[in-house]
PDB file of C-alpha atoms in Angstrom:
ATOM      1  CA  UNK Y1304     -13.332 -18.988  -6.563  1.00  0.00           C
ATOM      2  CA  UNK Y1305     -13.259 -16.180  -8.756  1.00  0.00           C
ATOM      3  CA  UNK Y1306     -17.180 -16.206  -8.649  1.00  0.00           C
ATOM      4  CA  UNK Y1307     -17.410 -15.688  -5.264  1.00  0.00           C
ATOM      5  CA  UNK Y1308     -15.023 -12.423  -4.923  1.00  0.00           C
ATOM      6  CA  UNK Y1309     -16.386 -10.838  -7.906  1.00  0.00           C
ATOM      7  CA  UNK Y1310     -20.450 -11.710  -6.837  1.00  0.00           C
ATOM      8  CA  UNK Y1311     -19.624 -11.195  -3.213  1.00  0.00           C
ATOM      9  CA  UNK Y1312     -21.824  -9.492  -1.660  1.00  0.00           C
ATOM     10  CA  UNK Y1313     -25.227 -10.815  -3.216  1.00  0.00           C
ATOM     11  CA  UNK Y1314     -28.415 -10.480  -2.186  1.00  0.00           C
ATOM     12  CA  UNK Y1315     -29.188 -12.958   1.079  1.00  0.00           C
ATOM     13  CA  UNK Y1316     -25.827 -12.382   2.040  1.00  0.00           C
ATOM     14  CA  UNK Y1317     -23.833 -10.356   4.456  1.00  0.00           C
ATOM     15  CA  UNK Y1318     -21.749  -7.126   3.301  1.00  0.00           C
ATOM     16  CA  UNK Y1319     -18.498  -7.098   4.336  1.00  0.00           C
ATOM     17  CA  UNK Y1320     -19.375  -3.675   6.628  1.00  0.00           C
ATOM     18  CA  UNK Y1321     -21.925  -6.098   8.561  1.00  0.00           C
ATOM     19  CA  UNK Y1322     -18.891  -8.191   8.911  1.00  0.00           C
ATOM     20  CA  UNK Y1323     -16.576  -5.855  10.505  1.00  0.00           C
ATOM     21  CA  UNK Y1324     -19.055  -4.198  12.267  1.00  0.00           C
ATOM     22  CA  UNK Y1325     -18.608  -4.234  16.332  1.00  0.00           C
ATOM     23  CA  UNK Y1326     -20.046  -1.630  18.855  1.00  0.00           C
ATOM     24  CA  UNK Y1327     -17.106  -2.877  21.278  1.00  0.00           C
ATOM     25  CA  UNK Y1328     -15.124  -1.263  18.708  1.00  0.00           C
ATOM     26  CA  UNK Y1329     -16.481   1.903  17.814  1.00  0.00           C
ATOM     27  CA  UNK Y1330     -16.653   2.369  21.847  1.00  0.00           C
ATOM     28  CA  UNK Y1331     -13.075   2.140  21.870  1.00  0.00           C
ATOM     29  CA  UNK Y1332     -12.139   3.626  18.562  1.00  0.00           C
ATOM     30  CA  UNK Y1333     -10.818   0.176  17.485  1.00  0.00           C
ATOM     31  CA  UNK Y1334     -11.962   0.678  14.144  1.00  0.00           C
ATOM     32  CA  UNK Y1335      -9.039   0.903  11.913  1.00  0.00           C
ATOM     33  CA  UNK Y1336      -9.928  -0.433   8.350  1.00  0.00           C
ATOM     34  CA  UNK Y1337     -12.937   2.112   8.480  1.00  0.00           C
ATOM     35  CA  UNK Y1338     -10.533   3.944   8.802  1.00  0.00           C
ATOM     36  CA  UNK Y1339      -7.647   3.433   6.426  1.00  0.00           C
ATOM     37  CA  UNK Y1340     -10.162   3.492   3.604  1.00  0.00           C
ATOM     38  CA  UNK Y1341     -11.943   6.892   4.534  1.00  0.00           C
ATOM     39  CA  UNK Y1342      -8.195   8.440   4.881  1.00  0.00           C
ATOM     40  CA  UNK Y1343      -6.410   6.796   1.920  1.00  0.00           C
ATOM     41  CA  UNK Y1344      -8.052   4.463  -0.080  1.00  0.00           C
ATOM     42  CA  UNK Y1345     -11.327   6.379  -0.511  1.00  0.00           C
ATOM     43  CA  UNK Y1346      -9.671   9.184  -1.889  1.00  0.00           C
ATOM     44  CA  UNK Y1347      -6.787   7.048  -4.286  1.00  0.00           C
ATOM     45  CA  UNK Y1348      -9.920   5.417  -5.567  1.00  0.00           C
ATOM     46  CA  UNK Y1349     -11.804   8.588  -6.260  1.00  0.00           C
ATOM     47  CA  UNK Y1350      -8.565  10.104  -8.024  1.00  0.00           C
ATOM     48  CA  UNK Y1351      -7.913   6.773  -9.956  1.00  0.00           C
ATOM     49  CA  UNK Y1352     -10.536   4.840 -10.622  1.00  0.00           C
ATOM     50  CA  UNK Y1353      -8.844   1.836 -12.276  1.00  0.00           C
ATOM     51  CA  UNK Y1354      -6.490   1.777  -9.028  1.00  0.00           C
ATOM     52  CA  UNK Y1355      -7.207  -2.183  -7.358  1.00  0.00           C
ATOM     53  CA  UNK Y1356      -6.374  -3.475  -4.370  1.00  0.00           C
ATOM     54  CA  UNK Y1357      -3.947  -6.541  -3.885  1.00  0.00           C
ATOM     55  CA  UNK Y1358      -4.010  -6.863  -0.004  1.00  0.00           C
ATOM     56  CA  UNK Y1359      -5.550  -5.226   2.975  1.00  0.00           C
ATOM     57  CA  UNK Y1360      -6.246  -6.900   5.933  1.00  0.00           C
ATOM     58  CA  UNK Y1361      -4.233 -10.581   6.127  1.00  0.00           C
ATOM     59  CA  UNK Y1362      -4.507 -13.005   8.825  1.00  0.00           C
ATOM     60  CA  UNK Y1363      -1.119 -14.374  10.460  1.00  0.00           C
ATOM     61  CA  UNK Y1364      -0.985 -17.675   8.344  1.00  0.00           C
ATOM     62  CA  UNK Y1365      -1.776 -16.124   5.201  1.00  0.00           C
ATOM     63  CA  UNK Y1366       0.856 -13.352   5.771  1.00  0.00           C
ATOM     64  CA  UNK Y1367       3.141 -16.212   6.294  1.00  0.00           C
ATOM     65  CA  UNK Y1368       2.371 -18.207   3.459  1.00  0.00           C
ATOM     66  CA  UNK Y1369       3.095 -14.669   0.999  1.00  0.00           C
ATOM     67  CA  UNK Y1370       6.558 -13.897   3.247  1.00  0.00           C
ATOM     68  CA  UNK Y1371       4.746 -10.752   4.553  1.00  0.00           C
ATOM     69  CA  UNK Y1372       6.923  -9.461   7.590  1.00  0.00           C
ATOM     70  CA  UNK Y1373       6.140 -11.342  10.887  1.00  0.00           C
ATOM     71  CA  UNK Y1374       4.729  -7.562  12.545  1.00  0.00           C
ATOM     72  CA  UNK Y1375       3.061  -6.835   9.055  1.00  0.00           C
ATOM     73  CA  UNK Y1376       0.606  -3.675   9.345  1.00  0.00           C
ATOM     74  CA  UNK Y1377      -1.720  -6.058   7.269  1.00  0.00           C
ATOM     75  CA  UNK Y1378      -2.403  -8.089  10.352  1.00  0.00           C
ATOM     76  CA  UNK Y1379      -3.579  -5.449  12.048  1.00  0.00           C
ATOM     77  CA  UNK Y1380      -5.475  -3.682   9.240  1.00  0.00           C
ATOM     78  CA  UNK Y1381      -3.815  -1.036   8.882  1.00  0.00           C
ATOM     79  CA  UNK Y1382      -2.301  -0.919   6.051  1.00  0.00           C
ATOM     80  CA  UNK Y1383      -3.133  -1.641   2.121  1.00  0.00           C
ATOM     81  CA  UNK Y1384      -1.123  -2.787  -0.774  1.00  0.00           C
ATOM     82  CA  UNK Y1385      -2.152  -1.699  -4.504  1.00  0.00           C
ATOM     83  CA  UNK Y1386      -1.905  -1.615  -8.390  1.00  0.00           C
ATOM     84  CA  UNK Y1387      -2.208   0.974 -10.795  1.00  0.00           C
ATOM     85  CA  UNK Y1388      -2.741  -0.712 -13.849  1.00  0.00           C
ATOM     86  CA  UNK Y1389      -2.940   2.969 -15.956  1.00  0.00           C
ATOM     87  CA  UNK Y1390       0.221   3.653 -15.170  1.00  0.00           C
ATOM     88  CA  UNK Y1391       3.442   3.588 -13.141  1.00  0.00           C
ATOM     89  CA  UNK Y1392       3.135   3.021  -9.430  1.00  0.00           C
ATOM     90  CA  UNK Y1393       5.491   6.412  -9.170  1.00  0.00           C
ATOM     91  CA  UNK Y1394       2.413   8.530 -10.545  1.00  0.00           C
ATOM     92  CA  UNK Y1395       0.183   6.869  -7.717  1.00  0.00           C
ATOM     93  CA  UNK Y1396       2.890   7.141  -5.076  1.00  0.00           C
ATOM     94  CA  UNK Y1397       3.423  10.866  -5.788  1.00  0.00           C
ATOM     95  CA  UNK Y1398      -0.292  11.708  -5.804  1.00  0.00           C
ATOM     96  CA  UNK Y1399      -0.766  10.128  -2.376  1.00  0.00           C
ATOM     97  CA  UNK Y1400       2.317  11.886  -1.213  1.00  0.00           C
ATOM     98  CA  UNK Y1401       1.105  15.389  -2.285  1.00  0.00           C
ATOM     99  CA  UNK Y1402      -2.728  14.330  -2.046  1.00  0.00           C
ATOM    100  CA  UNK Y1403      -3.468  12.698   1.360  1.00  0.00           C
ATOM    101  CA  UNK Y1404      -3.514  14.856   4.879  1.00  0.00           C
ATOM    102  CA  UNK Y1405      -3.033  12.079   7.037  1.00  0.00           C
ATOM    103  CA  UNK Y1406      -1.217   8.507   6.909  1.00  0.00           C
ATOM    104  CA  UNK Y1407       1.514   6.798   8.599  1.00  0.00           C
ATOM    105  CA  UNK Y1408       3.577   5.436   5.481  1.00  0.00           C
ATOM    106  CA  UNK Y1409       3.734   5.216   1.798  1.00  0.00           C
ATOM    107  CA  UNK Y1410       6.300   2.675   0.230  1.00  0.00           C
ATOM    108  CA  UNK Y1411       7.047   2.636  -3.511  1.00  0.00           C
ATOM    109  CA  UNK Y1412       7.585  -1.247  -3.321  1.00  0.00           C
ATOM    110  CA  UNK Y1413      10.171  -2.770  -5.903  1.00  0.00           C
ATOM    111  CA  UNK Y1414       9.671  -0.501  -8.622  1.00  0.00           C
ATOM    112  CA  UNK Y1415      12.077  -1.839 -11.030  1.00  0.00           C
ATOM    113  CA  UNK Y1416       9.737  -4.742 -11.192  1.00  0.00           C
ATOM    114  CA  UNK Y1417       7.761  -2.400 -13.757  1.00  0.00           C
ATOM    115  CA  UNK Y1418       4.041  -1.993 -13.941  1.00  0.00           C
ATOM    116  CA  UNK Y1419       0.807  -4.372 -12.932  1.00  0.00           C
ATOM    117  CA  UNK Y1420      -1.079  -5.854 -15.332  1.00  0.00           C
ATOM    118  CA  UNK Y1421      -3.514  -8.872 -15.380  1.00  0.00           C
ATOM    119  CA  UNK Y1422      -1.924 -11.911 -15.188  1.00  0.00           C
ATOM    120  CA  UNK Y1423       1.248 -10.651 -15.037  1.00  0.00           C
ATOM    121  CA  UNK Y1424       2.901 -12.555 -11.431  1.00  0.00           C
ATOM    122  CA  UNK Y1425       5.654 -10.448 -10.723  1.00  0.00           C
ATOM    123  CA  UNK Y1426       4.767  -6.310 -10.344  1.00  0.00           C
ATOM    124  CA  UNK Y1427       5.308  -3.088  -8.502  1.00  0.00           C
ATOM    125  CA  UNK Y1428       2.895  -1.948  -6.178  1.00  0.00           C
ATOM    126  CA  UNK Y1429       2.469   0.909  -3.470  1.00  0.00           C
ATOM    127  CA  UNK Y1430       2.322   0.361   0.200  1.00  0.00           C
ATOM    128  CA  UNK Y1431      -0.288   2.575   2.408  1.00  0.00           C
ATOM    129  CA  UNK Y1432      -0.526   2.362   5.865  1.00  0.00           C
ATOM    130  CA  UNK Y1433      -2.948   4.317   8.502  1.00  0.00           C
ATOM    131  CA  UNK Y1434      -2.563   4.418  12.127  1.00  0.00           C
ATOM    132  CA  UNK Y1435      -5.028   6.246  14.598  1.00  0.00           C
ATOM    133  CA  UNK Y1436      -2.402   8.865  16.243  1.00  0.00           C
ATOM    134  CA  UNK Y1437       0.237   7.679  14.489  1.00  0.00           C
ATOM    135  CA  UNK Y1438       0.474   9.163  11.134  1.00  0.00           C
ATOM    136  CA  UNK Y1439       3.707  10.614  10.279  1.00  0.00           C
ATOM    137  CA  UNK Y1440       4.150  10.459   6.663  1.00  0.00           C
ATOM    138  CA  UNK Y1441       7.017   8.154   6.167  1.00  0.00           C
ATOM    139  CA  UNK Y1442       8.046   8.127   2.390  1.00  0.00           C
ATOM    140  CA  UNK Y1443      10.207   5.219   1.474  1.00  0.00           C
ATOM    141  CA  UNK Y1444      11.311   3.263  -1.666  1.00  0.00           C
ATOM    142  CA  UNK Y1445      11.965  -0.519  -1.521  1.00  0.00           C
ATOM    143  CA  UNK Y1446      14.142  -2.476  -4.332  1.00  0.00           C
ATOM    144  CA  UNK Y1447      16.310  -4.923  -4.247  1.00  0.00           C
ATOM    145  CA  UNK Y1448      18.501  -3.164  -7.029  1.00  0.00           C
ATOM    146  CA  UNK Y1449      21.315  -0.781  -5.313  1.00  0.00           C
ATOM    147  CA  UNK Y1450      21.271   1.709  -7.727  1.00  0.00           C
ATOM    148  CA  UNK Y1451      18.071   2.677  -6.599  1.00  0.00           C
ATOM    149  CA  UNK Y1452      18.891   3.418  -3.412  1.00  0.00           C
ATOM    150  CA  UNK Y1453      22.117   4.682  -4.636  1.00  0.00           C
ATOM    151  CA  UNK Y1454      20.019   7.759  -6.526  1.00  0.00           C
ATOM    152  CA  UNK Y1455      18.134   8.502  -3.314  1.00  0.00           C
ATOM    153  CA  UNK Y1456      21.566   8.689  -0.858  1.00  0.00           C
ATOM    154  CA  UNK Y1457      21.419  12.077   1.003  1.00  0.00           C
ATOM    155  CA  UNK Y1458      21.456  13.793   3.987  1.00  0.00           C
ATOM    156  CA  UNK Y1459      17.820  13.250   5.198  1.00  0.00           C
ATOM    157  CA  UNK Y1460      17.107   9.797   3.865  1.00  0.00           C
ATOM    158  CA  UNK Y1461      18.081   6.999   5.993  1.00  0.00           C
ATOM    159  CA  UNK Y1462      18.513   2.869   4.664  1.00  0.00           C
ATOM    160  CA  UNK Y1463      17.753  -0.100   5.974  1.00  0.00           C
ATOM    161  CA  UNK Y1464      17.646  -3.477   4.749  1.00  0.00           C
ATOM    162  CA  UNK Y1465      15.742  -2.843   1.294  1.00  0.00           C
ATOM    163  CA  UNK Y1466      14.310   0.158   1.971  1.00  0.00           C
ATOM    164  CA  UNK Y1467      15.417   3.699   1.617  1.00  0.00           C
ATOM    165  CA  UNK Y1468      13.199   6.329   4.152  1.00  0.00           C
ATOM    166  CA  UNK Y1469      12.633   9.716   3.724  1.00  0.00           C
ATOM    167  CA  UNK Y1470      12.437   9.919   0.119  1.00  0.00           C
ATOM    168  CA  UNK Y1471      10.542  13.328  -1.561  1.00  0.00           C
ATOM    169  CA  UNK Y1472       9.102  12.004  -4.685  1.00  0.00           C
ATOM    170  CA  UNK Y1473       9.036   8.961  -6.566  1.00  0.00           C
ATOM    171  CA  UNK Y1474      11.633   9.286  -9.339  1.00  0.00           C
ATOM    172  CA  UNK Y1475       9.930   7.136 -12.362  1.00  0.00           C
ATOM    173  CA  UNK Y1476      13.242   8.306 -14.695  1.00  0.00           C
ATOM    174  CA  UNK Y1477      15.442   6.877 -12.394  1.00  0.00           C
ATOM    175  CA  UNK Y1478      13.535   3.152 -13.599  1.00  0.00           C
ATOM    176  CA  UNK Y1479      13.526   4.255 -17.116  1.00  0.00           C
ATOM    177  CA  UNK Y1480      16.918   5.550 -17.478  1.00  0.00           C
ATOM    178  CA  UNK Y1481      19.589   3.533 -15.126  1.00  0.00           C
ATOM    179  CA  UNK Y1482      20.404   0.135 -16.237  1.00  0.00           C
ATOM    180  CA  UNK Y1483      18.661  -2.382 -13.914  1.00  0.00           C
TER     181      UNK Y1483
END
């Protein structure tokens, strides 16, 4: 399996563009993925080179099978999950914040579950989300831990269930320094 993501696409094969392709589409500005990646993931990737990508687009059952929220912005492709195996997910999650013109959120997901690295199953990662007319920079954290959303109580943030909305910057010392 392996093979056939890192080969993919080969010669005598289609590209994935070809695959998405649709003039119904582009018509009717239905063309979201094109999208999300010229917005966001173009420029993370340009910034960060070693940045990788651990889910864009996800079909219903497959969101399922991961837990992925039954309205996931994955089914729809609009949204983009992602690694930074360099460094902390805050230093990505701040960039974007301060970087990007245009997207509709940014999550810092579970970042006391430290920093990505191959093979490693259990990992922070940042959420990024684009939707055509819709992009109003929400900037939210999302732990299980309390304390994390303890640090980020104020006036403007808002929480609900695990996440904590509104947030300014990504706080890395609040994951090195509190006890988790």
């Amino acid at each position: 399996m392996t093979d056939l993501l890192t080969n993919y696409p080969s010669k005598g094969y289609f590209s994935l563009k070809q695959c998405i392709y649709s003039d119904v589409a582009i018509k009717n500005n239905i063309n979201n993925l094109h999208k999300l990646f010229k917005t966001c993931i173009n420029p993370i990737k340009k910034r960060y080179p070693g940045v990788k990508l651990t889910s864009v687009y996800r079909n219903k059952k497959l969101n399922e099978l991961i837990g992925g929220a039954p309205f996931s912005q994955h089914i729809y492709g609009y949204a983009a999950d992602m690694v930074f195996p360099d460094s902390n997910t805050s230093a990505l999650f701040n960039w974007c914040r301060l970087n990007l013109p245009m997207y509709h959120q940014l999550i810092w997901e579970y970042p006391e579950r430290g920093q990505y690295f191959d093979g490693r199953q259990i990992f922070s990662w940042i959420h990024i989300s684009y939707i055509e007319g819709n992009n109003f920079k929400e900037n939210s954290v999302s732990s299980l831990n309390p304390k994390i959303h303890e640090y980020y109580k104020g006036n403007n943030l808002f929480k609900l269930n695990n996440f904590t909305h509104g947030i300014t910057k990504a706080e890395q010392s609040i994951i090195d320094d509190l006890e988790l």
